[in-house]
Short mmCIF file of C-alpha atoms in Angstrom, two decimals:
data_model
loop_
_atom_site.label_atom_id
_atom_site.label_comp_id
_atom_site.label_asym_id
_atom_site.label_seq_id
_atom_site.Cartn_x
_atom_site.Cartn_y
_atom_site.Cartn_z
CA UNK R 1 0.98 155.10 58.72
CA UNK R 2 3.65 152.61 59.77
CA UNK R 3 7.13 153.91 60.55
CA UNK R 4 9.74 152.17 58.42
CA UNK R 5 13.04 151.62 60.26
CA UNK R 6 16.13 153.22 58.78
CA UNK R 7 18.47 151.00 56.76
CA UNK R 8 21.19 151.42 59.39
CA UNK R 9 18.97 149.70 61.95
CA UNK R 10 18.55 146.71 59.64
CA UNK R 11 22.19 146.05 58.75
CA UNK R 12 24.31 143.76 60.85
CA UNK R 13 27.50 145.25 62.26
CA UNK R 14 30.74 144.06 60.65
CA UNK R 15 32.50 141.17 62.34
CA UNK R 16 35.47 142.59 64.22
CA UNK R 17 38.45 140.28 64.72
CA UNK R 18 40.28 140.16 68.05
CA UNK R 19 43.56 141.20 66.45
CA UNK R 20 45.08 142.16 63.12
CA UNK R 21 45.97 145.28 61.12
CA UNK R 22 42.48 146.79 61.27
CA UNK R 23 42.24 146.43 65.05
CA UNK R 24 45.76 147.80 65.54
CA UNK R 25 44.97 150.73 63.25
CA UNK R 26 41.73 151.57 65.07
CA UNK R 27 43.44 151.27 68.47
CA UNK R 28 46.19 153.64 67.32
CA UNK R 29 43.56 156.11 66.06
CA UNK R 30 41.83 155.95 69.44
CA UNK R 31 45.16 156.44 71.24
CA UNK R 32 45.86 159.57 69.19
CA UNK R 33 42.45 161.04 70.09
CA UNK R 34 40.60 160.55 66.81
CA UNK R 35 37.40 159.55 68.63
CA UNK R 36 37.58 162.15 71.42
CA UNK R 37 35.58 165.36 70.96
CA UNK R 38 38.05 167.24 73.16
CA UNK R 39 40.95 166.51 70.79
CA UNK R 40 41.96 169.40 68.59
CA UNK R 41 43.86 168.98 65.34
CA UNK R 42 45.34 172.15 63.83
CA UNK R 43 44.10 172.54 60.24
CA UNK R 44 47.59 172.22 58.81
CA UNK R 45 48.18 168.95 60.65
CA UNK R 46 44.91 167.14 59.85
CA UNK R 47 46.07 165.83 56.50
CA UNK R 48 49.63 165.03 57.61
CA UNK R 49 48.31 163.24 60.72
CA UNK R 50 46.09 161.03 58.57
CA UNK R 51 48.89 160.34 56.07
CA UNK R 52 51.47 159.45 58.69
CA UNK R 53 49.05 157.14 60.50
CA UNK R 54 48.03 155.35 57.29
CA UNK R 55 51.71 154.84 56.35
CA UNK R 56 52.48 153.18 59.68
CA UNK R 57 49.92 150.47 58.87
CA UNK R 58 50.54 149.21 55.32
CA UNK R 59 48.08 146.37 55.94
CA UNK R 60 45.16 148.81 55.78
CA UNK R 61 46.42 150.64 52.68
CA UNK R 62 46.67 147.72 50.29
CA UNK R 63 44.33 147.43 47.33
CA UNK R 64 41.40 144.98 47.64
CA UNK R 65 42.12 144.44 51.31
CA UNK R 66 39.51 143.30 53.84
CA UNK R 67 41.35 145.15 56.63
CA UNK R 68 41.03 148.48 54.81
CA UNK R 69 37.37 147.77 54.07
CA UNK R 70 36.76 146.93 57.74
CA UNK R 71 38.41 150.15 58.95
CA UNK R 72 36.33 152.22 56.51
CA UNK R 73 33.13 150.41 57.56
CA UNK R 74 33.86 150.95 61.26
CA UNK R 75 34.70 154.64 60.80
CA UNK R 76 31.53 155.22 58.77
CA UNK R 77 29.40 153.46 61.40
CA UNK R 78 31.03 155.52 64.15
CA UNK R 79 30.35 158.77 62.27
CA UNK R 80 26.77 157.80 61.52
CA UNK R 81 26.10 156.97 65.16
CA UNK R 82 27.72 160.22 66.34
CA UNK R 83 25.75 162.30 63.82
CA UNK R 84 22.41 160.72 64.63
CA UNK R 85 22.96 160.86 68.40
CA UNK R 86 24.50 164.34 68.62
CA UNK R 87 22.03 165.97 66.24
CA UNK R 88 19.14 164.55 68.28
CA UNK R 89 20.65 165.78 71.56
CA UNK R 90 21.93 169.17 70.42
CA UNK R 91 19.17 170.03 67.95
CA UNK R 92 19.67 173.23 65.95
CA UNK R 93 23.07 173.92 67.55
CA UNK R 94 24.51 170.79 65.97
CA UNK R 95 24.30 172.28 62.47
CA UNK R 96 26.37 175.33 63.42
CA UNK R 97 29.21 173.67 65.36
CA UNK R 98 32.67 173.11 63.92
CA UNK R 99 32.92 169.44 62.86
CA UNK R 100 36.65 169.02 63.47
CA UNK R 101 36.91 165.41 64.67
CA UNK R 102 34.28 164.34 62.15
CA UNK R 103 36.24 166.10 59.38
CA UNK R 104 39.46 164.31 60.36
CA UNK R 105 37.67 160.94 60.31
CA UNK R 106 36.21 161.75 56.87
CA UNK R 107 39.69 162.65 55.63
CA UNK R 108 40.99 159.31 56.92
CA UNK R 109 38.17 157.44 55.19
CA UNK R 110 38.81 159.24 51.92
CA UNK R 111 42.53 158.63 52.17
CA UNK R 112 41.97 154.90 52.72
CA UNK R 113 39.54 154.81 49.78
CA UNK R 114 42.19 156.44 47.57
CA UNK R 115 44.88 154.02 48.77
CA UNK R 116 42.58 151.18 47.77
CA UNK R 117 42.11 152.66 44.30
CA UNK R 118 45.53 154.06 43.37
CA UNK R 119 49.00 152.69 44.00
CA UNK R 120 50.77 155.96 43.07
CA UNK R 121 51.28 157.86 46.34
CA UNK R 122 51.68 161.21 44.53
CA UNK R 123 48.27 160.77 42.91
CA UNK R 124 46.73 159.88 46.27
CA UNK R 125 48.19 163.06 47.81
CA UNK R 126 46.88 165.29 45.01
CA UNK R 127 43.40 163.79 45.04
CA UNK R 128 43.16 163.81 48.83
CA UNK R 129 44.24 167.47 49.09
CA UNK R 130 41.13 168.96 47.45
CA UNK R 131 38.57 166.98 49.43
CA UNK R 132 40.57 167.37 52.62
CA UNK R 133 40.61 171.16 52.29
CA UNK R 134 36.85 171.20 51.72
CA UNK R 135 36.31 169.05 54.82
CA UNK R 136 38.83 170.90 57.03
CA UNK R 137 37.47 174.37 56.26
CA UNK R 138 33.87 173.33 55.65
CA UNK R 139 30.97 172.81 58.00
CA UNK R 140 28.42 170.16 59.00
CA UNK R 141 26.95 170.29 55.52
CA UNK R 142 30.19 168.97 54.02
CA UNK R 143 30.78 166.13 56.48
CA UNK R 144 27.11 165.09 56.46
CA UNK R 145 27.20 164.90 52.66
CA UNK R 146 30.46 162.91 52.73
CA UNK R 147 29.06 160.26 55.09
CA UNK R 148 25.54 160.21 53.60
CA UNK R 149 26.99 159.41 50.16
CA UNK R 150 28.74 156.34 51.56
CA UNK R 151 26.06 154.75 53.76
CA UNK R 152 22.50 153.66 52.96
CA UNK R 153 20.89 155.53 55.83
CA UNK R 154 17.75 157.65 55.66
CA UNK R 155 18.70 159.28 58.97
CA UNK R 156 21.89 160.65 57.40
CA UNK R 157 20.11 161.66 54.21
CA UNK R 158 17.61 163.64 56.33
CA UNK R 159 20.45 165.28 58.28
CA UNK R 160 22.20 166.23 55.04
CA UNK R 161 18.95 167.61 53.60
CA UNK R 162 18.41 169.67 56.76
CA UNK R 163 22.03 170.88 56.72
CA UNK R 164 21.58 172.05 53.12
CA UNK R 165 18.72 174.30 54.19
CA UNK R 166 20.28 175.55 57.45
CA UNK R 167 23.97 175.98 56.58
CA UNK R 168 25.54 177.65 53.53
CA UNK R 169 28.52 176.17 51.71
CA UNK R 170 31.72 177.71 53.02
CA UNK R 171 35.32 177.71 51.92
CA UNK R 172 38.63 179.24 52.88
CA UNK R 173 40.10 182.35 51.32
CA UNK R 174 43.78 181.63 50.66
CA UNK R 175 44.61 185.33 50.91
CA UNK R 176 43.30 186.16 54.39
CA UNK R 177 42.72 182.56 55.60
CA UNK R 178 39.14 183.28 56.70
CA UNK R 179 35.98 181.36 55.92
CA UNK R 180 33.45 182.80 53.46
CA UNK R 181 30.41 181.44 51.66
CA UNK R 182 31.73 179.55 48.62
CA UNK R 183 29.56 181.70 46.32
CA UNK R 184 31.71 184.71 47.35
CA UNK R 185 35.05 182.98 46.72
CA UNK R 186 36.76 183.01 43.34
CA UNK R 187 37.66 179.43 42.55
#
């Protein structure tokens, strides 16, 4: 039996320019704590933080734009590396931790994907709201699924498969603002 390397080990990293809208955007994200585990974003501010940041950099919002594609590729690679590393280090605990920073990065990726698809800002806001709420009030299962759907990586697919067996789907009750299994919520 020969171990086959994961697809993510075989792909070349994207070429990162020294300057430009994508680099400025990523630097601003880093400056605001998007890549720091100690940073805490209140649930209500996750979506508005992502929107305001994306509006300050119109170069990464434009349709069919290589800068937007580069930012999305870099964020996905960062998330994949964090997931694979942290799950290996933390083991079973990883599945039951609150994925706040990862959720915010997934929201940013989704928002940039929507900006690349739709020019109507109202439509982007409506579409982003549903997925953002699922990610903000969800768990590792939700963020692992989000990233695994976007990258050809067997490591992520295995993490998502494991999360599906270890963690139930959760959602937020809009009455009491607590988390419950989605099967118990009336949607």
